[in-house]
Tab-separated table of C-alpha atoms and ligand atoms in Angstrom:
chain	number	residue	atom	x	y	z
A	25	MET	CA	35.603	15.030	10.538
A	26	ILE	CA	31.879	15.455	9.818
A	27	SER	CA	30.480	12.495	7.916
A	28	ARG	CA	27.354	13.091	5.865
A	29	LYS	CA	25.187	10.081	5.203
A	30	PRO	CA	24.640	9.580	1.466
A	31	LEU	CA	21.005	10.008	0.357
A	32	ARG	CA	20.758	6.262	-0.234
A	33	ALA	CA	21.533	5.298	3.381
A	34	ILE	CA	18.570	7.240	4.778
A	35	ARG	CA	15.416	5.176	4.833
A	36	SER	CA	11.993	6.493	3.866
A	37	PHE	CA	10.288	4.414	6.562
A	38	VAL	CA	10.605	3.490	10.198
A	39	ARG	CA	9.971	-0.146	10.977
A	40	ARG	CA	7.185	0.192	13.517
A	41	GLU	CA	5.763	-3.253	13.111
A	42	GLY	CA	2.488	-2.827	15.015
A	43	ARG	CA	0.400	-5.856	15.844
A	44	LEU	CA	-0.586	-8.268	13.143
A	45	THR	CA	-4.213	-9.366	13.352
A	46	ASP	CA	-4.827	-13.113	13.343
A	47	ALA	CA	-6.135	-12.843	9.779
A	48	GLN	CA	-2.996	-11.007	8.613
A	49	GLN	CA	-0.673	-13.509	10.322
A	50	CYS	CA	-2.669	-16.378	8.895
A	51	ALA	CA	-2.462	-14.867	5.390
A	52	LEU	CA	1.312	-14.444	5.718
A	53	ASN	CA	1.647	-18.099	6.770
A	54	GLU	CA	-0.786	-19.532	4.252
A	55	TYR	CA	-0.530	-17.434	1.120
A	56	TRP	CA	3.014	-16.063	1.017
A	57	SER	CA	4.214	-19.053	-0.975
A	58	ASN	CA	1.534	-18.355	-3.637
A	59	TYR	CA	1.743	-14.603	-3.981
A	60	GLY	CA	4.869	-13.461	-2.130
A	61	VAL	CA	8.273	-12.889	-3.716
A	62	ASP	CA	11.255	-13.076	-1.377
A	63	PHE	CA	13.884	-10.396	-1.663
A	64	GLN	CA	16.963	-11.689	-3.443
A	65	GLU	CA	20.090	-10.217	-4.945
A	66	ASN	CA	19.328	-11.472	-8.468
A	67	ALA	CA	16.773	-10.126	-10.914
A	68	PHE	CA	13.671	-12.294	-11.195
A	69	ASP	CA	12.240	-13.499	-14.459
A	70	GLN	CA	8.808	-11.914	-14.882
A	71	ASN	CA	7.521	-14.481	-17.324
A	72	SER	CA	8.232	-17.413	-15.064
A	73	LEU	CA	7.017	-15.546	-11.954
A	74	PHE	CA	3.611	-14.721	-13.474
A	75	LYS	CA	3.644	-17.666	-15.879
A	76	ARG	CA	2.863	-15.335	-18.767
A	77	ARG	CA	4.207	-12.294	-20.611
A	78	ALA	CA	2.300	-9.040	-19.856
A	79	PRO	CA	3.072	-5.407	-19.003
A	80	LEU	CA	4.358	-5.203	-15.426
A	81	ILE	CA	3.248	-2.386	-13.129
A	82	ILE	CA	4.874	-1.736	-9.765
A	83	ASP	CA	2.998	-0.092	-6.883
A	84	ILE	CA	5.647	1.356	-4.567
A	85	GLY	CA	4.640	1.689	-0.906
A	86	ALA	CA	1.376	-0.125	-1.606
A	87	GLY	CA	0.162	0.087	2.022
A	88	THR	CA	-2.755	-2.306	2.408
A	89	GLY	CA	-2.693	-2.733	-1.372
A	90	ASP	CA	-6.249	-1.488	-2.042
A	91	SER	CA	-5.125	0.383	-5.109
A	92	THR	CA	-3.009	-2.492	-6.500
A	93	LEU	CA	-5.823	-4.949	-5.905
A	94	TYR	CA	-8.394	-2.757	-7.642
A	95	GLN	CA	-6.078	-2.322	-10.623
A	96	ALA	CA	-5.337	-6.038	-10.868
A	97	ILE	CA	-9.072	-6.787	-10.971
A	98	GLN	CA	-9.901	-3.992	-13.435
A	99	PHE	CA	-7.002	-4.676	-15.783
A	100	PRO	CA	-6.484	-8.444	-15.895
A	101	LYS	CA	-4.179	-8.141	-18.907
A	102	ASN	CA	-1.505	-6.462	-16.759
A	103	ASN	CA	0.765	-7.984	-14.129
A	104	TYR	CA	1.138	-6.114	-10.831
A	105	LEU	CA	3.823	-6.106	-8.172
A	106	ALA	CA	3.051	-4.446	-4.816
A	107	ILE	CA	6.133	-3.454	-2.811
A	108	GLU	CA	5.559	-2.640	0.854
A	109	VAL	CA	7.712	-2.798	4.006
A	110	HIS	CA	4.850	-2.907	6.512
A	111	ARG	CA	3.904	-6.537	7.263
A	112	PRO	CA	0.316	-5.929	8.443
A	113	GLY	CA	-0.418	-4.213	5.099
A	114	VAL	CA	1.148	-7.130	3.234
A	115	GLY	CA	-0.888	-9.646	5.284
A	116	HIS	CA	-4.076	-7.744	4.472
A	117	LEU	CA	-3.276	-7.680	0.766
A	118	LEU	CA	-2.423	-11.402	0.637
A	119	ASN	CA	-5.838	-12.171	2.101
A	120	GLU	CA	-7.582	-10.034	-0.486
A	121	ILE	CA	-5.604	-11.552	-3.383
A	122	HIS	CA	-6.555	-15.005	-2.169
A	123	LYS	CA	-10.244	-14.077	-1.793
A	124	ALA	CA	-10.314	-12.706	-5.345
A	125	GLN	CA	-8.219	-15.650	-6.647
A	126	LEU	CA	-5.998	-13.339	-8.678
A	127	THR	CA	-3.035	-14.632	-10.631
A	128	ASN	CA	-1.763	-11.273	-11.920
A	129	ILE	CA	-0.495	-9.806	-8.648
A	130	LYS	CA	2.570	-10.551	-6.494
A	131	VAL	CA	3.892	-8.914	-3.351
A	132	ILE	CA	7.386	-8.054	-2.109
A	133	ASN	CA	7.779	-7.235	1.602
A	134	HIS	CA	10.987	-5.202	1.454
A	135	ASP	CA	12.477	-1.729	1.061
A	136	VAL	CA	11.875	-0.747	-2.574
A	137	ILE	CA	15.382	0.671	-3.057
A	138	PRO	CA	17.347	-2.617	-2.886
A	139	VAL	CA	14.498	-4.304	-4.757
A	140	LEU	CA	14.947	-1.885	-7.653
A	141	GLU	CA	18.719	-2.053	-7.434
A	142	LYS	CA	18.941	-5.846	-7.456
A	143	GLN	CA	15.729	-7.593	-8.293
A	144	ILE	CA	14.189	-5.717	-11.216
A	145	THR	CA	15.590	-5.987	-14.739
A	146	ASN	CA	16.320	-2.720	-16.570
A	147	ARG	CA	13.711	-1.580	-19.139
A	148	SER	CA	11.114	-4.020	-17.860
A	149	ILE	CA	8.466	-1.947	-16.047
A	150	SER	CA	5.647	-0.293	-17.937
A	151	GLN	CA	4.338	1.842	-15.065
A	152	PHE	CA	5.253	2.828	-11.549
A	153	PHE	CA	2.660	4.017	-9.050
A	154	ILE	CA	3.717	6.009	-6.018
A	155	PHE	CA	0.468	7.011	-4.363
A	156	PHE	CA	0.504	9.075	-1.204
A	157	PRO	CA	4.117	8.441	-0.190
A	158	ASP	CA	4.793	9.270	3.470
A	159	PRO	CA	5.051	13.074	3.459
A	160	TRP	CA	7.603	13.462	6.283
A	161	PRO	CA	6.284	16.998	6.823
A	162	LYS	CA	8.864	18.206	9.373
A	163	LYS	CA	11.785	19.954	7.746
A	164	ARG	CA	14.338	17.876	9.613
A	165	HIS	CA	12.693	14.747	8.188
A	166	HIS	CA	12.595	15.857	4.543
A	167	LYS	CA	15.724	13.785	3.902
A	168	ARG	CA	13.555	10.698	4.516
A	169	ARG	CA	11.245	11.428	1.629
A	170	LEU	CA	11.124	8.483	-0.759
A	171	ILE	CA	11.059	10.631	-3.883
A	172	ASN	CA	14.521	11.995	-4.504
A	173	ALA	CA	17.140	11.989	-7.253
A	174	TYR	CA	18.402	8.539	-6.252
A	175	LEU	CA	14.976	6.899	-6.626
A	176	ILE	CA	14.252	8.755	-9.873
A	177	ASN	CA	17.483	7.464	-11.348
A	178	LEU	CA	16.502	3.892	-10.520
A	179	LEU	CA	12.963	4.308	-11.893
A	180	LYS	CA	14.371	5.659	-15.139
A	181	GLN	CA	16.581	2.619	-15.633
A	182	LYS	CA	13.683	0.234	-15.039
A	183	LEU	CA	11.032	1.914	-17.236
A	184	THR	CA	10.237	0.548	-20.689
A	185	ARG	CA	10.545	2.998	-23.589
A	186	HIS	CA	7.040	4.460	-23.248
A	187	GLY	CA	6.693	3.651	-19.574
A	188	ARG	CA	5.120	6.042	-17.089
A	189	ILE	CA	5.596	7.101	-13.502
A	190	HIS	CA	2.359	8.107	-11.752
A	191	ILE	CA	2.547	9.925	-8.444
A	192	ALA	CA	-0.111	11.427	-6.177
A	193	THR	CA	0.263	13.363	-2.956
A	194	ASP	CA	-1.965	15.550	-0.793
A	195	TRP	CA	0.952	17.571	0.626
A	196	ALA	CA	1.493	20.843	-1.257
A	197	ASP	CA	5.058	21.095	-0.080
A	198	TYR	CA	5.870	17.510	-1.142
A	199	ALA	CA	4.253	18.274	-4.522
A	200	ASP	CA	6.641	21.235	-4.926
A	201	HIS	CA	9.545	18.998	-3.977
A	202	ILE	CA	8.457	16.366	-6.546
A	203	SER	CA	8.202	19.031	-9.277
A	204	GLU	CA	11.677	20.285	-8.407
A	205	VAL	CA	13.503	16.945	-8.348
A	206	PHE	CA	11.932	15.785	-11.602
A	207	LYS	CA	12.643	19.146	-13.239
A	208	GLN	CA	16.333	18.553	-12.586
A	209	ASP	CA	16.240	15.309	-14.524
A	210	ASN	CA	16.901	15.673	-18.244
A	211	ASP	CA	15.623	12.255	-19.303
A	212	LEU	CA	12.075	12.490	-17.956
A	213	VAL	CA	9.275	14.761	-19.024
A	214	ASN	CA	6.221	15.905	-17.064
A	215	LEU	CA	3.293	15.049	-19.359
A	216	ALA	CA	1.260	17.977	-18.029
A	217	GLY	CA	4.099	20.418	-18.790
A	218	GLN	CA	6.779	21.683	-16.452
A	219	ASN	CA	5.428	22.923	-13.087
A	220	ASN	CA	1.957	21.561	-13.899
A	221	PHE	CA	-0.109	18.809	-12.351
A	222	SER	CA	-1.903	16.080	-14.256
A	223	PRO	CA	-5.675	15.627	-14.041
A	224	ARG	CA	-6.646	13.008	-11.489
A	225	PRO	CA	-6.669	9.707	-13.436
A	226	ASN	CA	-10.134	8.138	-13.230
A	227	TRP	CA	-8.587	4.691	-12.743
A	228	ARG	CA	-6.952	5.733	-9.443
A	229	ILE	CA	-9.212	4.696	-6.554
A	230	GLU	CA	-9.474	6.754	-3.382
A	231	THR	CA	-7.432	5.034	-0.708
A	232	ARG	CA	-7.731	5.967	2.934
A	233	TYR	CA	-4.773	8.345	2.564
A	234	GLU	CA	-6.502	10.319	-0.154
A	235	LYS	CA	-9.712	10.407	1.905
A	236	ARG	CA	-7.736	11.587	4.917
A	237	GLY	CA	-6.191	14.361	2.807
A	238	GLN	CA	-9.656	15.429	1.673
A	239	ARG	CA	-10.921	15.482	5.271
A	240	LEU	CA	-8.034	17.816	6.070
A	241	SER	CA	-9.056	19.980	3.068
A	242	HIS	CA	-5.773	19.195	1.324
A	243	GLU	CA	-5.647	19.541	-2.424
A	244	ILE	CA	-4.613	16.370	-4.288
A	245	TYR	CA	-1.697	16.664	-6.724
A	246	ASP	CA	-1.193	14.112	-9.511
A	247	PHE	CA	1.901	13.749	-11.684
A	248	CYS	CA	2.726	11.639	-14.708
A	249	PHE	CA	6.263	11.421	-16.076
A	250	THR	CA	7.671	9.526	-19.031
A	251	LEU	CA	11.056	9.154	-20.733
A	252	ARG	CA	11.831	11.813	-23.343
B	322	SAM	C1	1.106	6.780	3.294
B	322	SAM	S1	1.225	5.109	2.849
B	322	SAM	C2	0.379	5.052	1.287
B	322	SAM	C3	-0.122	3.676	0.961
B	322	SAM	C4	-0.812	3.499	-0.397
B	322	SAM	N1	0.013	3.853	-1.508
B	322	SAM	C5	-2.118	4.260	-0.458
B	322	SAM	O1	-2.238	5.212	-1.241
B	322	SAM	O2	-3.022	3.876	0.290
B	322	SAM	C6	2.933	4.974	2.348
B	322	SAM	C7	3.443	3.543	2.390
B	322	SAM	O3	4.756	3.472	1.863
B	322	SAM	C8	5.473	2.477	2.573
B	322	SAM	N2	6.910	2.713	2.348
B	322	SAM	C9	7.617	3.792	2.727
B	322	SAM	N3	8.892	3.692	2.322
B	322	SAM	C10	8.990	2.496	1.673
B	322	SAM	C11	10.063	1.824	1.039
B	322	SAM	N4	11.291	2.361	0.991
B	322	SAM	N5	9.836	0.628	0.470
B	322	SAM	C12	8.581	0.072	0.516
B	322	SAM	N6	7.515	0.662	1.108
B	322	SAM	C13	7.729	1.871	1.675
B	322	SAM	C14	5.009	2.683	4.003
B	322	SAM	O4	5.220	1.538	4.806
B	322	SAM	C15	3.523	2.991	3.816
B	322	SAM	O5	2.722	1.847	3.891
């Protein structure tokens, strides 16, 4: 009998650890207890984690966290949670958080799917950022793309009433895929209108993935979705 793996079982990343620099390793050793949040099967309490009540924004697949860090500095009234599987990126971000002495940013080093399933309370997130998710350009790898109906369903449950999902990609074919999967969801609305892209938000900094896309003459596609 042919067994088909459910969408959920296919991961959007491959754990290719790569070498940690001394600075990244040192940051993981020294600063994890201040800014890191271990994965656990129970939902965490935001107010006790950040020691205050504030809108919580999650950056999914934060990479080296440049975007999350910039946001946390620019918008000190918000709390930020960077979720990233790649340890060198997490080490880099921990160092930067420590240098800037920020108290409004925490980091989870884990696959975002179980984090959303287990660790995040429903109706508690005011914005999600998914900037330059891995495009998995080969057709046979499309099933690995992070943005699919399963993820969207989780995001929907976690968003606050007027919460927003911001997405950017430089892959035209991934942008089409994103439009399609969101179009099939009846609870979310594309703020730019169906099949349209949003203007590039001026608060989104250019990370190295956006710059790379520009070097390759790729167009950049922004989306913003909210609950109906
Ligand atoms: C192309 S990078 C973009 C990084 C960052 N958002 C930026 O714009 O610079 C995509 C990141 O998503 C991370 N990632 C992919 N799937 C993930 C998952 N399921 N959970 C957490 N992180 C994931 C990858 O490790 C990678 O660092």
